CSV table of C-alpha atoms in Angstrom, one decimal:
chain,number,residue,atom,x,y,z
A,1178,MET,CA,59.8,-84.7,17.2
A,1179,ILE,CA,56.8,-86.7,18.2
A,1180,VAL,CA,56.1,-84.2,20.9
A,1181,SER,CA,56.2,-81.2,18.7
A,1182,LYS,CA,53.8,-82.8,16.2
A,1183,ILE,CA,51.4,-83.4,19.1
A,1184,HIS,CA,51.7,-79.8,20.2
A,1185,LYS,CA,51.5,-78.1,16.9
A,1186,PRO,CA,47.6,-78.3,16.6
A,1187,LEU,CA,47.4,-77.0,20.3
A,1188,VAL,CA,49.7,-74.0,19.4
A,1189,TYR,CA,47.7,-73.3,16.2
A,1190,LYS,CA,44.5,-73.4,18.2
A,1191,LYS,CA,45.9,-71.1,20.8
A,1192,MET,CA,47.0,-68.5,18.1
A,1193,LEU,CA,43.6,-68.7,16.5
A,1194,LEU,CA,41.9,-68.2,19.9
A,1195,ILE,CA,44.1,-65.2,20.6
A,1196,SER,CA,43.6,-63.8,17.1
A,1197,VAL,CA,39.9,-64.1,17.3
A,1198,SER,CA,39.7,-62.6,20.9
A,1199,THR,CA,42.0,-59.7,19.7
A,1200,LEU,CA,39.7,-59.0,16.8
A,1201,LEU,CA,36.6,-59.2,18.8
A,1202,LEU,CA,38.0,-57.1,21.7
A,1203,GLY,CA,39.1,-54.6,19.2
A,1204,GLY,CA,35.6,-54.0,18.2
A,1205,CYS,CA,34.9,-52.7,21.7
A,1206,ALA,CA,37.8,-50.3,21.7
A,1207,VAL,CA,36.9,-46.5,21.8
A,1208,GLN,CA,37.1,-45.1,18.3
A,1209,GLU,CA,39.3,-42.0,18.2
A,1210,VAL,CA,37.7,-38.9,16.9
A,1211,LYS,CA,39.4,-38.0,13.7
A,1212,PRO,CA,40.5,-34.3,13.3
A,1213,TRP,CA,37.8,-33.8,10.4
A,1214,GLN,CA,35.0,-35.4,12.7
A,1215,LYS,CA,35.1,-32.6,15.3
A,1216,GLY,CA,32.0,-30.8,13.9
A,1217,THR,CA,29.6,-32.2,16.5
A,1218,LEU,CA,32.2,-31.5,19.4
A,1219,ALA,CA,32.5,-27.9,18.2
A,1220,LYS,CA,28.7,-27.3,18.6
A,1221,GLU,CA,27.5,-25.0,21.3
A,1222,THR,CA,25.5,-27.8,23.0
A,1223,MET,CA,28.8,-29.6,23.6
A,1224,ARG,CA,30.1,-26.8,25.9
A,1225,PHE,CA,30.1,-27.1,29.7
A,1226,GLY,CA,26.8,-25.7,30.8
A,1227,GLY,CA,25.2,-26.2,27.3
A,1228,PRO,CA,24.2,-23.5,24.9
A,1229,ASN,CA,22.7,-21.1,27.5
A,1230,PRO,CA,25.6,-18.8,28.9
A,1231,MET,CA,23.3,-18.2,32.0
A,1232,ILE,CA,23.5,-21.9,33.0
A,1233,LYS,CA,27.2,-21.8,32.9
A,1234,LYS,CA,27.3,-18.5,34.8
A,1235,PHE,CA,25.0,-19.9,37.4
A,1236,ASP,CA,27.2,-23.1,37.7
A,1237,GLU,CA,30.3,-21.0,38.1
A,1238,HIS,CA,28.7,-18.8,40.8
A,1239,ILE,CA,27.9,-22.0,42.9
A,1240,TYR,CA,31.3,-23.3,42.3
A,1241,THR,CA,32.9,-20.0,43.4
A,1242,SER,CA,30.7,-19.9,46.5
A,1243,LYS,CA,31.4,-23.4,47.6
A,1244,GLU,CA,35.1,-23.6,46.8
A,1245,GLY,CA,36.2,-20.1,47.4
A,1246,THR,CA,38.0,-20.1,44.0
A,1247,LYS,CA,37.3,-19.5,40.4
A,1248,GLY,CA,38.5,-19.9,36.8
A,1249,GLY,CA,40.0,-23.0,35.2
A,1250,GLY,CA,36.9,-23.8,33.4
A,1251,GLY,CA,37.9,-22.6,30.0
A,1252,VAL,CA,39.7,-24.3,27.0
A,1253,SER,CA,42.6,-22.7,25.6
A,1254,GLY,CA,44.1,-23.2,22.2
A,1255,GLY,CA,42.4,-24.4,19.1
A,1256,GLY,CA,45.0,-25.6,16.6
A,1257,CYS,CA,46.8,-28.9,16.7
A,1258,GLY,CA,50.2,-27.1,17.0
A,1259,CYS,CA,51.8,-29.5,14.5
A,1260,ASN,CA,53.9,-27.0,12.5
B,811,MET,CA,58.4,-71.1,16.8
B,812,ARG,CA,58.4,-68.2,19.2
B,813,ALA,CA,59.9,-65.9,16.6
B,814,ARG,CA,57.1,-66.9,14.1
B,815,SER,CA,54.4,-66.3,16.8
B,816,LEU,CA,55.9,-63.0,17.6
B,817,ALA,CA,55.9,-62.0,13.9
B,818,PHE,CA,52.3,-63.2,13.5
B,819,PHE,CA,51.0,-61.0,16.5
B,820,MET,CA,53.1,-58.1,15.3
B,821,ALA,CA,51.4,-58.4,11.9
B,822,LEU,CA,48.1,-58.6,13.5
B,823,PHE,CA,48.8,-55.4,15.7
B,824,LEU,CA,50.0,-53.4,12.7
B,825,ALA,CA,47.1,-54.5,10.6
B,826,GLY,CA,44.7,-53.0,13.1
B,827,ASN,CA,46.8,-49.7,13.5
B,828,THR,CA,47.9,-48.8,10.0
B,829,THR,CA,46.2,-46.0,8.1
B,830,ASN,CA,46.3,-45.4,4.4
B,831,ALA,CA,46.7,-41.6,4.7
B,832,TYR,CA,48.7,-39.9,1.9
B,833,GLU,CA,52.2,-39.2,2.7
B,834,ILE,CA,54.7,-37.1,0.6
B,835,GLY,CA,55.6,-39.0,-2.6
B,836,ASP,CA,52.2,-40.9,-2.6
B,837,THR,CA,50.1,-40.9,-5.7
B,838,ILE,CA,46.5,-39.9,-5.4
B,839,ASP,CA,43.8,-42.3,-6.4
B,840,PRO,CA,42.2,-41.5,-9.8
B,841,GLU,CA,38.8,-41.5,-8.2
B,842,ILE,CA,40.0,-38.7,-5.8
B,843,THR,CA,41.6,-36.8,-8.7
B,844,GLU,CA,38.4,-36.9,-10.6
B,845,LYS,CA,36.4,-35.7,-7.6
B,846,LEU,CA,38.7,-32.8,-7.1
B,847,ASN,CA,39.1,-32.1,-10.7
B,848,ILE,CA,42.8,-31.8,-10.4
B,849,GLU,CA,44.3,-30.7,-13.7
B,850,HIS,CA,47.2,-32.9,-14.9
B,851,GLY,CA,50.5,-30.9,-15.3
B,852,LYS,CA,49.4,-28.1,-13.2
B,853,PRO,CA,50.6,-27.7,-9.5
B,854,ALA,CA,47.6,-27.9,-7.1
B,855,VAL,CA,47.2,-26.6,-3.7
B,856,ILE,CA,44.4,-28.3,-1.8
B,857,GLU,CA,43.0,-26.7,1.4
B,858,PHE,CA,40.9,-28.8,3.8
B,859,PHE,CA,38.6,-26.8,5.9
B,860,ALA,CA,35.3,-26.8,7.9
B,861,SER,CA,32.8,-24.3,9.2
B,862,TRP,CA,33.5,-25.1,12.8
B,863,CYS,CA,37.3,-24.5,12.3
B,864,ALA,CA,38.1,-21.0,13.4
B,865,SER,CA,41.7,-21.0,12.0
B,866,CYS,CA,40.2,-22.0,8.6
B,867,ALA,CA,38.1,-18.9,8.5
B,868,LYS,CA,41.3,-16.9,9.2
B,869,GLU,CA,43.2,-18.7,6.5
B,870,ILE,CA,40.8,-18.6,3.5
B,871,PRO,CA,41.0,-14.8,3.0
B,872,GLU,CA,44.7,-15.1,2.9
B,873,ILE,CA,44.4,-17.8,0.3
B,874,HIS,CA,42.3,-15.4,-1.7
B,875,ASP,CA,45.2,-13.0,-1.5
B,876,PHE,CA,47.5,-15.7,-2.7
B,877,ILE,CA,45.2,-16.4,-5.7
B,878,ARG,CA,45.2,-12.7,-6.5
B,879,GLU,CA,49.0,-12.7,-6.6
B,880,ASP,CA,49.0,-15.7,-8.9
B,881,LYS,CA,48.1,-13.6,-11.9
B,882,LYS,CA,49.3,-16.1,-14.5
B,883,ASN,CA,47.0,-18.7,-12.9
B,884,ILE,CA,50.0,-21.1,-12.6
B,885,VAL,CA,48.6,-22.8,-9.4
B,886,GLN,CA,45.2,-24.5,-9.1
B,887,VAL,CA,43.7,-23.9,-5.7
B,888,ILE,CA,41.0,-26.4,-4.6
B,889,GLY,CA,39.1,-26.4,-1.4
B,890,VAL,CA,37.7,-29.3,0.4
B,891,ASP,CA,34.8,-28.6,2.8
B,892,VAL,CA,34.8,-31.5,5.3
B,893,ASP,CA,31.5,-30.5,6.9
B,894,GLU,CA,29.1,-33.4,7.3
B,895,GLU,CA,26.1,-31.0,7.1
B,896,LEU,CA,26.0,-29.5,3.6
B,897,ASP,CA,24.0,-26.5,4.8
B,898,ASP,CA,26.7,-25.6,7.3
B,899,GLY,CA,29.4,-25.8,4.7
B,900,LYS,CA,27.5,-23.8,2.1
B,901,LYS,CA,26.8,-21.0,4.6
B,902,PHE,CA,30.4,-20.9,5.6
B,903,GLN,CA,31.5,-20.7,2.0
B,904,SER,CA,29.0,-18.0,1.2
B,905,ASP,CA,30.0,-16.0,4.3
B,906,LEU,CA,33.6,-16.1,3.4
B,907,ASN,CA,32.8,-15.5,-0.4
B,908,ILE,CA,35.0,-18.4,-1.5
B,909,SER,CA,36.1,-17.8,-5.1
B,910,PHE,CA,38.1,-20.9,-5.7
B,911,PRO,CA,36.4,-24.4,-6.6
B,912,VAL,CA,35.3,-26.3,-3.5
B,913,TYR,CA,34.4,-30.0,-3.2
B,914,ASP,CA,31.8,-30.7,-0.5
B,915,ASP,CA,33.1,-33.8,1.1
B,916,THR,CA,30.0,-34.5,3.2
B,917,ASP,CA,30.7,-38.3,3.3
B,918,GLN,CA,34.3,-37.4,4.2
B,919,ARG,CA,35.8,-40.0,1.9
B,920,VAL,CA,38.4,-37.5,0.4
B,921,VAL,CA,39.6,-36.2,3.8
B,922,GLU,CA,39.8,-39.8,5.0
B,923,ALA,CA,42.1,-40.8,2.1
B,924,PHE,CA,44.4,-37.7,2.9
B,925,GLY,CA,44.2,-38.3,6.6
B,926,PRO,CA,45.5,-34.9,8.0
B,927,ILE,CA,46.2,-34.9,11.7
B,928,GLY,CA,44.6,-31.5,12.2
B,929,MET,CA,42.6,-28.8,10.6
B,930,PRO,CA,43.1,-26.8,8.4
B,931,ALA,CA,45.4,-28.8,6.3
B,932,LEU,CA,47.1,-27.8,3.1
B,933,TYR,CA,48.4,-30.3,0.5
B,934,TYR,CA,50.5,-29.6,-2.5
B,935,VAL,CA,50.1,-31.9,-5.5
B,936,ILE,CA,52.1,-32.1,-8.6
B,937,ASP,CA,51.5,-34.8,-11.3
B,938,ASN,CA,49.0,-36.5,-9.0
B,939,LYS,CA,51.6,-36.9,-6.3
B,940,VAL,CA,51.7,-35.3,-2.9
B,941,VAL,CA,54.8,-33.2,-2.7
B,942,ARG,CA,54.3,-31.3,0.5
B,943,LYS,CA,51.9,-30.7,3.3
B,944,ARG,CA,51.1,-28.1,5.9
B,945,ILE,CA,49.0,-29.2,8.8
B,946,GLY,CA,47.4,-26.8,11.3
B,947,PRO,CA,46.9,-23.0,11.4
B,948,ILE,CA,49.7,-21.0,9.9
B,949,ASN,CA,49.9,-17.2,10.0
B,950,HIS,CA,50.1,-15.5,6.6
B,951,ILE,CA,49.5,-18.8,4.7
B,952,ASP,CA,49.8,-16.8,1.4
B,953,ASP,CA,53.5,-16.1,2.1
B,954,GLN,CA,53.9,-19.7,3.2
B,955,ILE,CA,52.4,-21.1,0.0
B,956,ARG,CA,54.7,-18.7,-2.0
B,957,GLU,CA,57.7,-20.0,-0.2
B,958,ASP,CA,56.8,-23.5,-0.5
B,959,LEU,CA,56.1,-23.3,-4.2
B,960,GLY,CA,59.5,-21.4,-4.6
B,961,ASP,CA,61.1,-24.5,-2.8
B,962,LEU,CA,59.4,-26.8,-5.2
B,963,GLY,CA,60.8,-24.8,-8.1
B,964,ILE,CA,57.5,-23.0,-9.1
B,965,GLU,CA,57.7,-19.3,-9.4
B,966,LEU,CA,54.6,-17.1,-9.7
C-alpha cells in the first residue's frame, strides 16, 4: 500500500509525459489530403513533367533510350471506386 | 491500473482519429441547413462537386435530366461547389449551365461537415437528417436517384 502511494505520482507523471509527447509528435504527422482538397493536385503543374507536354515527351525519350523500355508513366482511374 | 492506463491511451488515440462526418441518421447542423437553404419537409438531394473532378462534369447533366423528370418539383436539388477558387467554380458552373441552386463552399466548411470519402458525393436529406449517401462516380446517376428515392418511399 505504501509502495503504491509512492509510485502513484510517478505513474501519473509518466502518463502526462507520454500524453504531451503524443500530442506534440502528432503535430509533426503528415496531414492527409481530404478528397475535397485535391484541386491543387489536379492542376497541370502537378503533372509529371509539368504543364509543358514537350518536357514530358523529352523525358520519356531519354528514359526509353536509356532503359530500352517505355510506358508505365501514366495514371489510370479517377474515381474512388467506393460504390 | 494497467487497464486504466490502456483505456486512457485508447481514448487519446481515438480523440485524435475521430471525424465528425455526417453518417446516415445524423441530423444536420442548423447553420449548414441555413447555408444550403434546405426546405423543411421536402426531400433534398445534395450534390458535392468541383471543377477539377471529371466525374462531376459527367454527372451534372444527368442530374439536370433528373430535375426535368421531377415535374412536380417534389425534390430539392442543391449543389455544393467545393472549389477553393471562386472563379474556377463559377466558370465550371457556367460551362455546365447548372440550373439548380449552388452553394459556393470556398472555405470548405460544408464539405468538411459532411466529410465524403470521395468526389462526387451525393447525400439525401429528409427532415434535416441524412438518410442515404452515394460516394464516387455513378453511371446514370439520374436513374440511381430515382431508385434511391423509390426505396425511401418517395415517388416522382
